[in-house]
Tab-separated table of C-alpha atoms in Angstrom:
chain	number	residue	atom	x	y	z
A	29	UNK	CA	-41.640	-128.344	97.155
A	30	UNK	CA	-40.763	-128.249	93.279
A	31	UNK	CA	-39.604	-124.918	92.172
A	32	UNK	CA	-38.731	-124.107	88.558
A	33	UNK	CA	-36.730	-120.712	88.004
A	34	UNK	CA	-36.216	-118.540	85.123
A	35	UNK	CA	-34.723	-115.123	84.402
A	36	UNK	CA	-37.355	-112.001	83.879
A	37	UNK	CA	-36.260	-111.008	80.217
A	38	UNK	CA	-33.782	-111.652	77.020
A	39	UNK	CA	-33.372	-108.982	74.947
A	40	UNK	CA	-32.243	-110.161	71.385
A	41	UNK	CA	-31.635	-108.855	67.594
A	42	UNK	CA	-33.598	-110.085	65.434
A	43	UNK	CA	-30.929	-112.927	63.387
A	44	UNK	CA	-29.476	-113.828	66.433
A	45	UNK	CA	-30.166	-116.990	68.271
A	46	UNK	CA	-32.397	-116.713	71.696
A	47	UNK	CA	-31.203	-118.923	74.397
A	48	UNK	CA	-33.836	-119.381	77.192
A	49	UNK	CA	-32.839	-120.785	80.488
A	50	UNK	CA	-34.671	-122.732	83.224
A	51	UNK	CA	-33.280	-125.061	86.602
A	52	UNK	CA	-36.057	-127.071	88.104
A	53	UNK	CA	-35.244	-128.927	92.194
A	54	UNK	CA	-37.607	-131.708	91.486
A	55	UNK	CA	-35.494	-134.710	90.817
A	56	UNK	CA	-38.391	-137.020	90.263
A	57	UNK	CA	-39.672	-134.595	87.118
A	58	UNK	CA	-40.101	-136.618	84.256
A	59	UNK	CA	-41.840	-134.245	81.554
A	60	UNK	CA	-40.329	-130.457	80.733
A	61	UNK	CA	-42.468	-128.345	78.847
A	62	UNK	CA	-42.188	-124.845	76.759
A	63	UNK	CA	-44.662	-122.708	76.465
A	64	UNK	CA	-45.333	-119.530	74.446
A	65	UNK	CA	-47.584	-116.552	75.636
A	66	UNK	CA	-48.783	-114.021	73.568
A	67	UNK	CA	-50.032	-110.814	74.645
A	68	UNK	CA	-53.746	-111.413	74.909
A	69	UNK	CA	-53.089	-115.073	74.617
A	70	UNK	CA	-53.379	-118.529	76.143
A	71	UNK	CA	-50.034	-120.643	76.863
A	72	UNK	CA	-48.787	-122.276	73.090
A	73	UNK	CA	-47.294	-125.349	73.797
A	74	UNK	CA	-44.093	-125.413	72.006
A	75	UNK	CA	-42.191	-128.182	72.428
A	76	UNK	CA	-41.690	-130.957	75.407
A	77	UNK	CA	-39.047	-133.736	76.289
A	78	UNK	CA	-38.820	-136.745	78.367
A	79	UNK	CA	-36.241	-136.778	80.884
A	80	UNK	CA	-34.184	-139.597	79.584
A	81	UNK	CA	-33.484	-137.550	76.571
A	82	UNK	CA	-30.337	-134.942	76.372
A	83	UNK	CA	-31.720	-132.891	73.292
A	84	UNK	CA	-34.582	-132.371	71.480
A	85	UNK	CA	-34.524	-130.601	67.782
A	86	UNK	CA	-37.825	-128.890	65.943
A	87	UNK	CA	-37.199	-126.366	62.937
A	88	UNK	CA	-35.704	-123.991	65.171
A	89	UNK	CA	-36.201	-124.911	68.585
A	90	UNK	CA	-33.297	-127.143	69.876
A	91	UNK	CA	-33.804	-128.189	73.953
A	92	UNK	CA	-31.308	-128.974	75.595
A	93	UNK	CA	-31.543	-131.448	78.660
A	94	UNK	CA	-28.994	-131.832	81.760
A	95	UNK	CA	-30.905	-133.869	84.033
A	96	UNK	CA	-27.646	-133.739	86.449
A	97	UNK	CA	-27.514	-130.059	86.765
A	98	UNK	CA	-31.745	-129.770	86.275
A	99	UNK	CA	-31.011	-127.489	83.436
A	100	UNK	CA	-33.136	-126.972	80.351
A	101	UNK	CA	-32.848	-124.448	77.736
A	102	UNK	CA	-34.626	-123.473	74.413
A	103	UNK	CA	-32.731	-122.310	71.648
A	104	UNK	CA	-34.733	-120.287	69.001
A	105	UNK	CA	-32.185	-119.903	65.916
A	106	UNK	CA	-32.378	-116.733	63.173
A	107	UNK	CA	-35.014	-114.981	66.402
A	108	UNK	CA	-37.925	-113.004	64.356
A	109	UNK	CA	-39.807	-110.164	65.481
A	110	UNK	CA	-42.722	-112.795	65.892
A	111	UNK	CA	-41.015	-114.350	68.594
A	112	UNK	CA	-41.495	-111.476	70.946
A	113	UNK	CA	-43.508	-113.345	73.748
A	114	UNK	CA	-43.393	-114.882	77.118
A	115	UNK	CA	-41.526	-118.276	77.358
A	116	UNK	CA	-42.508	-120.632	80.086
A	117	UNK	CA	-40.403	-123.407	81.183
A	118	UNK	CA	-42.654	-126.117	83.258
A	119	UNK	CA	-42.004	-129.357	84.906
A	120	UNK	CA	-43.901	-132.477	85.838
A	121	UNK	CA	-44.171	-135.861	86.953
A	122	UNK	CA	-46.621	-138.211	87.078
A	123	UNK	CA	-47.552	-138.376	90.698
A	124	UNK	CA	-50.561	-140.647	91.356
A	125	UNK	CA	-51.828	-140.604	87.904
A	126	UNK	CA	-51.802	-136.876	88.198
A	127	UNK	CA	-50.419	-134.352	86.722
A	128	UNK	CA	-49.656	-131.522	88.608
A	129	UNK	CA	-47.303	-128.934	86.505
A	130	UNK	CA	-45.147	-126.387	88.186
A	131	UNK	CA	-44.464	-123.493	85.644
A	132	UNK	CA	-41.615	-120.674	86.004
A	133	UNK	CA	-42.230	-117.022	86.340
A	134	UNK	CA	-41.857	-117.058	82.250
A	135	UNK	CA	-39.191	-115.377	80.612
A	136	UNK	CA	-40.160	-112.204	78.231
A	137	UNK	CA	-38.407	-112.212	74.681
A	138	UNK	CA	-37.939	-109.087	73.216
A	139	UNK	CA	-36.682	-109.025	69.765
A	140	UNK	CA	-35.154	-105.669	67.944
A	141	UNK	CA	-34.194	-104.816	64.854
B	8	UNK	CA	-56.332	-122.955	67.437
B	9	UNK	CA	-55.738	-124.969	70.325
B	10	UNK	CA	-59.332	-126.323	70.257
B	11	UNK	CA	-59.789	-125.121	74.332
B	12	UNK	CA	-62.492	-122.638	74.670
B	13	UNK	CA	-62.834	-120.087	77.541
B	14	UNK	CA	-66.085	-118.293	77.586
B	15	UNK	CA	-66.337	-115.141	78.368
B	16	UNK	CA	-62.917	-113.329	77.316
B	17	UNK	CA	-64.070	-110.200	79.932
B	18	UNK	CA	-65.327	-110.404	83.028
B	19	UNK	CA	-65.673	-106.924	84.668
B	20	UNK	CA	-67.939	-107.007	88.608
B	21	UNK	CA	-67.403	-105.470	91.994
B	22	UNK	CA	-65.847	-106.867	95.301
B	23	UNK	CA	-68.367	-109.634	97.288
B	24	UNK	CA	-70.216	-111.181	94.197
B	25	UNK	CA	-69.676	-114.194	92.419
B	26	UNK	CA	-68.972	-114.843	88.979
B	27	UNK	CA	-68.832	-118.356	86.418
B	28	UNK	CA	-66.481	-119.183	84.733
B	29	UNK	CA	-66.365	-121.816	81.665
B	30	UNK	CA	-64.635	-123.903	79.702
B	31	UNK	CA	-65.234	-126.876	76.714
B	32	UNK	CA	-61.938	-128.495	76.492
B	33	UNK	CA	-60.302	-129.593	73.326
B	34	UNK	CA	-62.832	-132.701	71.612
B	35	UNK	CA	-61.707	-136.164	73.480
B	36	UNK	CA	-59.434	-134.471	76.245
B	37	UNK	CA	-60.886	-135.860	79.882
B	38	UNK	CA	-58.388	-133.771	82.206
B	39	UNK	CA	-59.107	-130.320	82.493
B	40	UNK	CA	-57.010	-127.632	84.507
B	41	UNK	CA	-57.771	-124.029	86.318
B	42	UNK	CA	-55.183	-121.861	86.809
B	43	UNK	CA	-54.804	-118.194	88.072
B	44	UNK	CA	-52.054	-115.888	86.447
B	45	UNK	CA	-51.055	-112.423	88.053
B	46	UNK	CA	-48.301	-110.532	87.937
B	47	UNK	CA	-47.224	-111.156	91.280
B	48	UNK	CA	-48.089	-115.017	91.609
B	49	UNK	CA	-47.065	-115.941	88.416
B	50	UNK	CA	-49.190	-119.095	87.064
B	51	UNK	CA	-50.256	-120.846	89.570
B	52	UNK	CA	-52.002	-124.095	89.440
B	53	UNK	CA	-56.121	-124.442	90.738
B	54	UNK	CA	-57.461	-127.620	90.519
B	55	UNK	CA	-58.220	-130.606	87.911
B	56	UNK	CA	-60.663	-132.860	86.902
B	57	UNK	CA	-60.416	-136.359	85.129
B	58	UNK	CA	-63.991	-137.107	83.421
B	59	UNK	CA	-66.223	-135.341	86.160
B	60	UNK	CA	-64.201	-136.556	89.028
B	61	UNK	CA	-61.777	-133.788	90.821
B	62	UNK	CA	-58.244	-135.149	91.001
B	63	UNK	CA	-55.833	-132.294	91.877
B	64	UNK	CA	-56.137	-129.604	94.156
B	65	UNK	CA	-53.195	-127.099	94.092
B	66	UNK	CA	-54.250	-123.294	95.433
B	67	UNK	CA	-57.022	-122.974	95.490
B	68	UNK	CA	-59.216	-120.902	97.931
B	69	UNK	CA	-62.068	-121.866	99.683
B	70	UNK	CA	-64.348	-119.202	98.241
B	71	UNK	CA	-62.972	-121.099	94.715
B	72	UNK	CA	-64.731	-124.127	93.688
B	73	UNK	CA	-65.039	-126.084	90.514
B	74	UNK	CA	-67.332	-128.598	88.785
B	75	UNK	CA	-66.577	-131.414	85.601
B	76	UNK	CA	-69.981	-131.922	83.958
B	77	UNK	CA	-70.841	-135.030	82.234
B	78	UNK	CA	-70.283	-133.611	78.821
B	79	UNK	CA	-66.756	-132.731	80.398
B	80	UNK	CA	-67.066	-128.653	79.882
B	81	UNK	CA	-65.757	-127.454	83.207
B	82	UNK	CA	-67.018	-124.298	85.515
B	83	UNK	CA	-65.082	-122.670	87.949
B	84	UNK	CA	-67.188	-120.428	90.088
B	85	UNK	CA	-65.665	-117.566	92.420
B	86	UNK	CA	-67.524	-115.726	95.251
B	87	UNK	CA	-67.005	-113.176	97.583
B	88	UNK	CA	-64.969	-111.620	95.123
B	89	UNK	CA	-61.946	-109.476	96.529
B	90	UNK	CA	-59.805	-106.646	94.499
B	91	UNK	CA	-56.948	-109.521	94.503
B	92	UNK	CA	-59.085	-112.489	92.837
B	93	UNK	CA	-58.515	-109.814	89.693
B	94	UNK	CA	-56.509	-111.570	87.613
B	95	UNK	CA	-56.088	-113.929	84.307
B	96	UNK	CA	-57.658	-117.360	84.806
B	97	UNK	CA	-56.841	-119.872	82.151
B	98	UNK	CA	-58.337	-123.546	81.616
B	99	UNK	CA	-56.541	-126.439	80.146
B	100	UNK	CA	-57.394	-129.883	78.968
B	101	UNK	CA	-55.208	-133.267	77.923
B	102	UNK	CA	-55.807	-136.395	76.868
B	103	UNK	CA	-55.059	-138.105	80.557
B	104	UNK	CA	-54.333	-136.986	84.130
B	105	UNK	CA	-50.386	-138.235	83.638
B	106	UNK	CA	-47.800	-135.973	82.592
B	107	UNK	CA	-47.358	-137.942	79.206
B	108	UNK	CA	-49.695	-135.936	77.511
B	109	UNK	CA	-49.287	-131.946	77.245
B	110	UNK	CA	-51.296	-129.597	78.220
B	111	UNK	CA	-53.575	-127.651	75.686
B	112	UNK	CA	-54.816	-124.185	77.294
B	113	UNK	CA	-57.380	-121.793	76.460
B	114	UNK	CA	-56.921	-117.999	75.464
B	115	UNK	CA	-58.466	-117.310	79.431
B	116	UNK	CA	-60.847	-115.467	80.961
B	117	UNK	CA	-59.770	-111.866	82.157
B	118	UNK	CA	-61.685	-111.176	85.176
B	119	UNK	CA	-61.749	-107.317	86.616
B	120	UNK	CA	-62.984	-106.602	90.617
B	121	UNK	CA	-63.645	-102.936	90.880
């Protein structure tokens, strides 16, 4: 079945630049989706991109697509303190006009000072 | 504000009852999604419904079950509670049931078994 993984935690200064990774097995996925979690939160839909794209740019998330290797990544440039969250990295494809997601593990962003 | 709303926020009962859970999804969206999040499972994916009609099942137990009501607001109602149905249990909505349209999610439901 699809499985999306992602490493546990990132530990950055706040400045820096965060780079989040996720590798996904489905080759069919068409959609790739972050997410943000806050503690006490819902998931924040960040930012998404199709699969025939190679990079997606928004303020200061940049994605990065490589649909050969299944590797996506989110880039958060000049990483605030407000950043400090859980990053989810999901796939999907549109399998008999449904949508069935599969989400990482998430990826916890701690920012220091 | 992502327009999803997941009443209640608490949820605190004992092991073999049953508890309701509900959601209005965002004004317009017909999909809407359950999931489950624990620490050891991760997010995984319930069920969905497409404008009262189920359309997805992922894991979801047979003590689980779920409803789509005409006004779309969905309920997801859990019996025979165990200590490892405690957990985080978030709904979603979107505008379809393809993957071309996000999903929105609500700030979940944070259900206790004691």
């Amino acid at each position: 079945g699809e499985d999306v993984e992602q490493s546990l935690f990132l530990s950055v200064r706040e400045g820096d630049s965060s780079v989040i990774n996720c590798t996904y097995t489905d080759s069919s996925s068409t959609y790739l989706y972050w997410y943000k979690q806050e503690p006490g939160a819902g998931l924040q839909l960040l930012t998404y991109i199709f699969s025939n794209m190679d990079m997606k740019q928004d303020q200061r998330l940049t994605v990065l697509l490589n649909k050969k290797d299944k590797h996506l990544s989110l880039r958060i440039a000049d990483t605030q303190t407000g950043d400090s969250a859980i990053y989810f990295c999901a796939e999907g494809s549109s399998s008999g006009g449904s949508y069935i997601p599969t989400f990482g593990r998430g990826t916890s962003l701690i920012v220091h000072p | 504000d992502s327009g999803v709303t997941q009443t209640p926020k608490h949820l605190i009962t004992a092991t073999g009852q049953r508890v309701t859970l509900r959601c209005s999804p965002r004004s317009g969206d017909l999909s809407v999604y359950w999931y489950q999040q624990s620490l050891d499972q991760g997010l995984q994916f319930l069920i969905q419904y497409y404008n009262g009609e189920e359309r997805a099942k992922g894991n979801i137990l047979e003590r689980f079950s779920a409803q789509q009501f005409p006004d779309l607001h969905s309920e997801l109602n859990l019996s025979s509670l165990e200590l490892g149905d405690s957990a985080l249990y978030f709904c979603a909505s979107s505008g379809g049931t393809a993957g071309d349209q996000p999903q929105h999610f609500g700030d979940g439901t944070r259900l206790s078994i004691l």
